[in-house]
């Protein structure tokens, strides 16, 4: 995995050939030394409509595909146990 690729969890697949994946970042607070979890949502292109909610996916950057889509689903790492 290169530095620009991201691993996220699919939280929405209601669009045609598009998903929304949520990526977690963990950082330590400089004063209190507490671990803080930050989340960011990325819209990604899913050509085969293979992703379901709860799947863990590998996202890869691409050229801008629309106003918000700048990522492509490279492949699904793990499938969700919940079926839609």
The first five atom37 places (N, CA, C, CB, O) and aatype in JSON, in Angstrom:
{
  "aatype": [20, 20, 20, 20, 20, 20, 20, 20, 20, 20, 20, 20, 20, 20, 20, 20, 20, 20, 20, 20, 20, 20, 20, 20, 20, 20, 20, 20, 20, 20, 20, 20, 20, 20, 20, 20, 20, 20, 20, 20, 20, 20, 20, 20, 20, 20, 20, 20, 20, 20, 20, 20, 20, 20, 20, 20, 20, 20, 20, 20, 20, 20, 20, 20, 20, 20, 20, 20, 20, 20, 20, 20, 20, 20, 20, 20, 20, 20, 20, 20, 20, 20, 20, 20],
  "atom_mask": [
    [1, 1, 1, 1, 1],
    [1, 1, 1, 1, 1],
    [1, 1, 1, 1, 1],
    [1, 1, 1, 1, 1],
    [1, 1, 1, 1, 1],
    [1, 1, 1, 1, 1],
    [1, 1, 1, 1, 1],
    [1, 1, 1, 1, 1],
    [1, 1, 1, 1, 1],
    [1, 1, 1, 1, 1],
    [1, 1, 1, 1, 1],
    [1, 1, 1, 1, 1],
    [1, 1, 1, 1, 1],
    [1, 1, 1, 1, 1],
    [1, 1, 1, 1, 1],
    [1, 1, 1, 1, 1],
    [1, 1, 1, 1, 1],
    [1, 1, 1, 1, 1],
    [1, 1, 1, 1, 1],
    [1, 1, 1, 1, 1],
    [1, 1, 1, 1, 1],
    [1, 1, 1, 1, 1],
    [1, 1, 1, 1, 1],
    [1, 1, 1, 1, 1],
    [1, 1, 1, 1, 1],
    [1, 1, 1, 1, 1],
    [1, 1, 1, 1, 1],
    [1, 1, 1, 1, 1],
    [1, 1, 1, 1, 1],
    [1, 1, 1, 1, 1],
    [1, 1, 1, 1, 1],
    [1, 1, 1, 1, 1],
    [1, 1, 1, 1, 1],
    [1, 1, 1, 1, 1],
    [1, 1, 1, 1, 1],
    [1, 1, 1, 1, 1],
    [1, 1, 1, 1, 1],
    [1, 1, 1, 1, 1],
    [1, 1, 1, 1, 1],
    [1, 1, 1, 1, 1],
    [1, 1, 1, 1, 1],
    [1, 1, 1, 1, 1],
    [1, 1, 1, 1, 1],
    [1, 1, 1, 1, 1],
    [1, 1, 1, 1, 1],
    [1, 1, 1, 1, 1],
    [1, 1, 1, 1, 1],
    [1, 1, 1, 1, 1],
    [1, 1, 1, 1, 1],
    [1, 1, 1, 1, 1],
    [1, 1, 1, 1, 1],
    [1, 1, 1, 1, 1],
    [1, 1, 1, 1, 1],
    [1, 1, 1, 1, 1],
    [1, 1, 1, 1, 1],
    [1, 1, 1, 1, 1],
    [1, 1, 1, 1, 1],
    [1, 1, 1, 1, 1],
    [1, 1, 1, 1, 1],
    [1, 1, 1, 1, 1],
    [1, 1, 1, 1, 1],
    [1, 1, 1, 1, 1],
    [1, 1, 1, 1, 1],
    [1, 1, 1, 1, 1],
    [1, 1, 1, 1, 1],
    [1, 1, 1, 1, 1],
    [1, 1, 1, 1, 1],
    [1, 1, 1, 1, 1],
    [1, 1, 1, 1, 1],
    [1, 1, 1, 1, 1],
    [1, 1, 1, 1, 1],
    [1, 1, 1, 1, 1],
    [1, 1, 1, 1, 1],
    [1, 1, 1, 1, 1],
    [1, 1, 1, 1, 1],
    [1, 1, 1, 1, 1],
    [1, 1, 1, 1, 1],
    [1, 1, 1, 1, 1],
    [1, 1, 1, 1, 1],
    [1, 1, 1, 1, 1],
    [1, 1, 1, 1, 1],
    [1, 1, 1, 1, 1],
    [1, 1, 1, 1, 1],
    [1, 1, 1, 1, 1]
  ],
  "atom_positions": [
    [[0.84, -1.19, 0.0], [0.0, 0.0, 0.0], [0.88, 1.24, 0.0], [-0.95, 0.0, 1.22], [1.77, 1.38, 0.84]],
    [[0.63, 2.14, -0.94], [1.41, 3.37, -0.99], [0.88, 4.36, 0.04], [1.37, 3.99, -2.41], [-0.12, 4.11, 0.7]],
    [[1.57, 5.47, 0.17], [1.23, 6.45, 1.2], [-0.11, 7.13, 0.92], [2.33, 7.5, 1.3], [-0.81, 7.53, 1.86]],
    [[-0.48, 7.26, -0.36], [-1.71, 7.98, -0.69], [-2.95, 7.1, -0.66], [-1.58, 8.6, -2.05], [-4.06, 7.62, -0.62]],
    [[-2.79, 5.77, -0.66], [-3.95, 4.89, -0.58], [-4.51, 4.91, 0.84], [-3.57, 3.46, -1.0], [-3.77, 5.08, 1.81]],
    [[-5.83, 4.72, 0.95], [-6.5, 4.77, 2.25], [-7.39, 3.55, 2.42], [-7.32, 6.06, 2.4], [-7.95, 3.04, 1.45]],
    [[-7.51, 3.09, 3.66], [-8.4, 1.98, 3.98], [-9.59, 2.56, 4.73], [-7.67, 0.87, 4.82], [-9.42, 3.25, 5.73]],
    [[-10.79, 2.26, 4.25], [-11.99, 2.8, 4.87], [-13.11, 1.78, 4.9], [-12.44, 4.04, 4.14], [-13.0, 0.69, 4.34]],
    [[-14.19, 2.15, 5.57], [-15.38, 1.31, 5.7], [-16.52, 1.99, 4.95], [-15.75, 1.07, 7.2], [-16.75, 3.19, 5.12]],
    [[-17.22, 1.24, 4.13], [-18.32, 1.78, 3.33], [-19.49, 2.1, 4.26], [-18.76, 0.78, 2.22], [-19.94, 1.25, 5.03]],
    [[-19.97, 3.34, 4.18], [-21.11, 3.75, 4.99], [-22.34, 4.05, 4.15], [-20.75, 4.96, 5.83], [-23.45, 4.17, 4.68]],
    [[-22.15, 4.19, 2.82], [-23.29, 4.43, 1.93], [-22.97, 3.89, 0.55], [-23.64, 5.94, 1.86], [-21.87, 4.08, 0.03]],
    [[-23.95, 3.2, -0.05], [-23.81, 2.71, -1.42], [-25.09, 2.95, -2.2], [-23.44, 1.22, -1.43], [-25.41, 2.18, -3.11]],
    [[-25.83, 3.97, -1.87], [-27.13, 4.23, -2.47], [-27.03, 4.81, -3.88], [-27.91, 5.15, -1.6], [-28.02, 4.81, -4.61]],
    [[-25.86, 5.31, -4.26], [-25.7, 5.91, -5.57], [-25.25, 4.86, -6.58], [-24.69, 7.06, -5.52], [-24.72, 3.81, -6.2]],
    [[-25.47, 5.13, -7.85], [-25.05, 4.22, -8.91], [-23.56, 4.43, -9.17], [-25.88, 4.45, -10.2], [-23.13, 5.53, -9.52]],
    [[-22.75, 3.37, -9.01], [-21.31, 3.36, -9.24], [-20.55, 4.32, -8.32], [-21.03, 3.72, -10.67], [-19.46, 4.78, -8.66]],
    [[-21.11, 4.61, -7.16], [-20.44, 5.48, -6.18], [-20.69, 4.96, -4.78], [-20.94, 6.95, -6.31], [-21.74, 4.38, -4.49]],
    [[-19.71, 5.18, -3.91], [-19.85, 4.84, -2.49], [-19.31, 5.99, -1.66], [-19.11, 3.51, -2.15], [-18.61, 6.87, -2.17]],
    [[-19.65, 5.98, -0.39], [-19.03, 6.88, 0.58], [-18.34, 6.0, 1.6], [-20.1, 7.85, 1.26], [-18.96, 5.14, 2.22]],
    [[-17.04, 6.23, 1.77], [-16.24, 5.46, 2.73], [-15.73, 6.38, 3.82], [-15.06, 4.74, 2.02], [-15.38, 7.53, 3.56]],
    [[-15.68, 5.86, 5.04], [-15.23, 6.63, 6.19], [-13.86, 6.1, 6.62], [-16.25, 6.54, 7.36], [-13.69, 4.91, 6.84]],
    [[-12.89, 7.01, 6.72], [-11.52, 6.66, 7.09], [-11.24, 7.24, 8.47], [-10.5, 7.19, 6.04], [-11.54, 8.4, 8.73]],
    [[-10.64, 6.42, 9.36], [-10.3, 6.85, 10.72], [-8.84, 7.23, 10.81], [-10.62, 5.75, 11.73], [-7.97, 6.54, 10.28]],
    [[-8.57, 8.32, 11.49], [-7.2, 8.74, 11.8], [-7.08, 8.84, 13.31], [-6.84, 10.1, 11.11], [-7.98, 9.38, 13.96]],
    [[-6.01, 8.34, 13.86], [-5.79, 8.43, 15.31], [-4.57, 9.29, 15.57], [-5.6, 7.01, 15.94], [-3.53, 9.14, 14.92]],
    [[-4.71, 10.21, 16.53], [-3.59, 11.07, 16.9], [-3.6, 11.25, 18.41], [-3.67, 12.45, 16.18], [-4.63, 11.09, 19.07]],
    [[-2.45, 11.57, 18.95], [-2.31, 11.76, 20.39], [-2.34, 13.25, 20.7], [-1.0, 11.11, 20.92], [-1.66, 14.04, 20.06]],
    [[-3.14, 13.62, 21.69], [-3.22, 15.01, 22.13], [-1.91, 15.39, 22.8], [-4.41, 15.22, 23.08], [-1.4, 14.65, 23.64]],
    [[-1.37, 16.55, 22.44], [-0.06, 16.96, 22.95], [-0.08, 17.31, 24.44], [0.45, 18.15, 22.17], [0.93, 17.13, 25.13]],
    [[-1.19, 17.8, 24.95], [-1.26, 18.21, 26.35], [-1.68, 17.04, 27.25], [-2.23, 19.38, 26.52], [-1.03, 16.77, 28.26]],
    [[-2.77, 16.37, 26.89], [-3.35, 15.35, 27.77], [-2.92, 13.93, 27.43], [-4.84, 15.45, 27.71], [-3.26, 13.0, 28.16]],
    [[-2.21, 13.75, 26.35], [-1.73, 12.44, 25.88], [-2.87, 11.44, 25.65], [-0.75, 11.86, 26.89], [-2.67, 10.23, 25.76]],
    [[-4.03, 11.96, 25.34], [-5.18, 11.11, 25.07], [-5.24, 10.84, 23.56], [-6.51, 11.77, 25.57], [-4.96, 11.73, 22.76]],
    [[-5.62, 9.62, 23.18], [-5.77, 9.27, 21.76], [-7.09, 9.86, 21.26], [-5.72, 7.72, 21.55], [-8.14, 9.59, 21.83]],
    [[-7.02, 10.64, 20.21], [-8.2, 11.25, 19.62], [-8.45, 10.6, 18.26], [-8.02, 12.8, 19.48], [-7.53, 10.45, 17.46]],
    [[-9.7, 10.21, 18.01], [-10.06, 9.57, 16.74], [-10.76, 10.6, 15.87], [-10.98, 8.32, 16.96], [-11.78, 11.17, 16.25]],
    [[-10.19, 10.84, 14.68], [-10.78, 11.73, 13.69], [-11.3, 10.87, 12.56], [-9.74, 12.79, 13.18], [-10.66, 9.89, 12.19]],
    [[-12.44, 11.22, 12.0], [-12.96, 10.49, 10.85], [-13.17, 11.46, 9.7], [-14.28, 9.77, 11.2], [-13.49, 12.63, 9.9]],
    [[-12.99, 10.95, 8.48], [-13.21, 11.74, 7.29], [-13.91, 10.86, 6.27], [-11.88, 12.31, 6.72], [-13.61, 9.68, 6.15]],
    [[-14.85, 11.44, 5.54], [-15.62, 10.7, 4.54], [-15.1, 11.03, 3.15], [-17.13, 11.03, 4.65], [-14.84, 12.19, 2.82]],
    [[-14.94, 9.99, 2.34], [-14.49, 10.14, 0.97], [-15.51, 9.51, 0.04], [-13.09, 9.51, 0.76], [-15.98, 8.39, 0.29]],
    [[-15.87, 10.21, -1.04], [-16.72, 9.64, -2.07], [-15.81, 8.96, -3.09], [-17.63, 10.72, -2.74], [-14.84, 9.56, -3.55]],
    [[-16.13, 7.72, -3.45], [-15.28, 6.94, -4.34], [-16.09, 6.29, -5.44], [-14.51, 5.88, -3.55], [-17.29, 6.05, -5.29]],
    [[-15.41, 6.01, -6.55], [-16.03, 5.38, -7.72], [-15.96, 3.86, -7.58], [-15.33, 5.83, -9.02], [-14.89, 3.3, -7.35]],
    [[-17.11, 3.2, -7.72], [-17.22, 1.74, -7.64], [-17.83, 1.26, -8.95], [-18.09, 1.29, -6.4], [-19.05, 1.2, -9.08]],
    [[-16.99, 0.92, -9.91], [-17.43, 0.61, -11.28], [-18.42, -0.54, -11.34], [-16.24, 0.3, -12.13], [-19.39, -0.46, -12.09]],
    [[-18.2, -1.62, -10.6], [-19.04, -2.82, -10.68], [-20.17, -2.85, -9.65], [-18.18, -4.04, -10.52], [-20.89, -3.85, -9.59]],
    [[-20.34, -1.83, -8.86], [-21.33, -1.79, -7.78], [-21.2, -3.02, -6.87], [-22.76, -1.71, -8.36], [-22.2, -3.66, -6.53]],
    [[-19.97, -3.35, -6.49], [-19.71, -4.55, -5.7], [-19.66, -4.3, -4.2], [-18.42, -5.17, -6.13], [-19.69, -5.25, -3.42]],
    [[-19.6, -3.05, -3.77], [-19.46, -2.74, -2.34], [-20.81, -2.66, -1.66], [-18.71, -1.42, -2.16], [-21.78, -2.15, -2.22]],
    [[-20.86, -3.17, -0.44], [-22.04, -3.06, 0.42], [-21.65, -2.33, 1.69], [-22.62, -4.46, 0.74], [-20.47, -2.17, 1.98]],
    [[-22.64, -1.89, 2.44], [-22.4, -1.17, 3.68], [-21.68, -2.1, 4.66], [-23.74, -0.65, 4.29], [-22.1, -3.23, 4.88]],
    [[-20.6, -1.61, 5.26], [-19.82, -2.37, 6.22], [-18.59, -3.02, 5.63], [-20.67, -3.41, 6.82], [-17.75, -3.53, 6.39]],
    [[-18.44, -3.02, 4.31], [-17.24, -3.59, 3.68], [-16.03, -2.73, 3.96], [-17.45, -3.76, 2.17], [-16.13, -1.51, 4.03]],
    [[-14.87, -3.37, 4.11], [-13.6, -2.65, 4.26], [-12.97, -2.59, 2.87], [-12.64, -3.35, 5.31], [-12.76, -3.62, 2.23]],
    [[-12.66, -1.37, 2.39], [-12.17, -1.18, 1.03], [-10.85, -0.42, 1.01], [-13.22, -0.44, 0.19], [-10.53, 0.31, 1.95]],
    [[-10.1, -0.63, -0.07], [-8.86, 0.09, -0.31], [-9.14, 1.15, -1.36], [-7.71, -0.87, -0.75], [-9.54, 0.82, -2.48]],
    [[-8.92, 2.42, -1.02], [-9.18, 3.54, -1.92], [-7.89, 4.03, -2.53], [-9.89, 4.68, -1.18], [-6.85, 4.08, -1.88]],
    [[-7.96, 4.39, -3.82], [-6.8, 4.86, -4.56], [-7.15, 6.21, -5.19], [-6.36, 3.81, -5.64], [-8.23, 6.36, -5.75]],
    [[-6.25, 7.19, -5.12], [-6.56, 8.5, -5.71], [-6.62, 8.44, -7.23], [-5.52, 9.53, -5.28], [-5.97, 7.6, -7.86]],
    [[-7.41, 9.33, -7.83], [-7.53, 9.4, -9.28], [-7.78, 10.84, -9.7], [-8.67, 8.48, -9.79], [-7.8, 11.75, -8.87]],
    [[-7.95, 11.02, -10.97], [-8.3, 12.36, -11.46], [-9.72, 12.67, -10.97], [-8.21, 12.45, -13.03], [-10.46, 11.76, -10.62]],
    [[-10.11, 13.95, -10.95], [-11.47, 14.27, -10.51], [-12.51, 13.66, -11.45], [-11.65, 15.8, -10.44], [-12.49, 13.92, -12.65]],
    [[-13.4, 12.86, -10.9], [-14.45, 12.22, -11.68], [-15.75, 13.01, -11.63], [-14.69, 10.8, -11.18], [-16.57, 12.92, -12.55]],
    [[-15.95, 13.77, -10.58], [-17.1, 14.66, -10.46], [-16.72, 15.74, -9.44], [-18.4, 13.88, -10.01], [-15.54, 15.9, -9.11]],
    [[-17.7, 16.47, -8.95], [-17.41, 17.55, -8.01], [-16.76, 17.04, -6.73], [-18.7, 18.3, -7.66], [-15.85, 17.68, -6.2]],
    [[-17.2, 15.89, -6.24], [-16.68, 15.36, -4.97], [-15.88, 14.07, -5.1], [-17.81, 15.13, -4.04], [-15.16, 13.71, -4.18]],
    [[-15.99, 13.37, -6.24], [-15.33, 12.06, -6.39], [-13.91, 12.22, -6.91], [-16.14, 11.15, -7.33], [-13.7, 12.66, -8.04]],
    [[-12.92, 11.86, -6.07], [-11.52, 11.89, -6.45], [-10.82, 10.59, -6.08], [-10.82, 13.07, -5.79], [-9.59, 10.53, -6.09]],
    [[-11.58, 9.55, -5.75], [-11.04, 8.26, -5.32], [-11.7, 7.14, -6.09], [-11.23, 8.06, -3.81], [-12.83, 7.28, -6.55]],
    [[-10.98, 6.02, -6.23], [-11.49, 4.82, -6.88], [-11.32, 3.65, -5.91], [-10.75, 4.55, -8.25], [-10.31, 3.56, -5.21]],
    [[-12.31, 2.76, -5.88], [-12.18, 1.55, -5.07], [-11.22, 0.61, -5.79], [-13.58, 0.86, -4.83], [-11.53, 0.12, -6.87]],
    [[-10.06, 0.37, -5.19], [-9.06, -0.53, -5.8], [-9.52, -1.97, -5.65], [-7.67, -0.33, -5.15], [-9.57, -2.71, -6.64]],
    [[-9.85, -2.39, -4.43], [-10.48, -3.69, -4.21], [-11.07, -3.74, -2.8], [-9.46, -4.83, -4.41], [-10.73, -2.95, -1.93]],
    [[-11.97, -4.71, -2.62], [-12.64, -4.9, -1.33], [-11.75, -5.82, -0.5], [-14.09, -5.51, -1.51], [-11.42, -6.93, -0.92]],
    [[-11.36, -5.35, 0.69], [-10.49, -6.14, 1.57], [-11.28, -7.2, 2.31], [-9.77, -5.24, 2.57], [-10.91, -8.38, 2.29]],
    [[-12.36, -6.8, 2.97], [-13.21, -7.78, 3.66], [-14.68, -7.42, 3.38], [-12.93, -7.8, 5.21], [-15.06, -6.25, 3.34]],
    [[-15.49, -8.46, 3.18], [-16.92, -8.26, 2.95], [-17.65, -8.2, 4.29], [-17.49, -9.4, 2.07], [-17.22, -8.81, 5.28]],
    [[-18.74, -7.47, 4.31], [-19.54, -7.35, 5.51], [-20.37, -8.6, 5.72], [-20.45, -6.12, 5.43], [-20.77, -9.26, 4.76]],
    [[-20.64, -8.93, 6.98], [-21.49, -10.07, 7.29], [-22.96, -9.74, 7.1], [-21.25, -10.53, 8.71], [-23.78, -10.64, 6.94]],
    [[-23.29, -8.45, 7.11], [-24.67, -8.0, 6.94], [-24.98, -7.94, 5.45], [-24.89, -6.61, 7.63], [-24.25, -7.29, 4.7]],
    [[-26.03, -8.59, 5.01], [-26.41, -8.53, 3.59], [-27.58, -7.57, 3.44], [-26.77, -9.94, 3.04], [-28.48, -7.52, 4.28]],
    [[-27.56, -6.82, 2.34], [-28.62, -5.83, 2.12], [-29.74, -6.45, 1.34], [-28.09, -4.61, 1.38], [-30.73, -5.78, 1.05]]
  ]
}
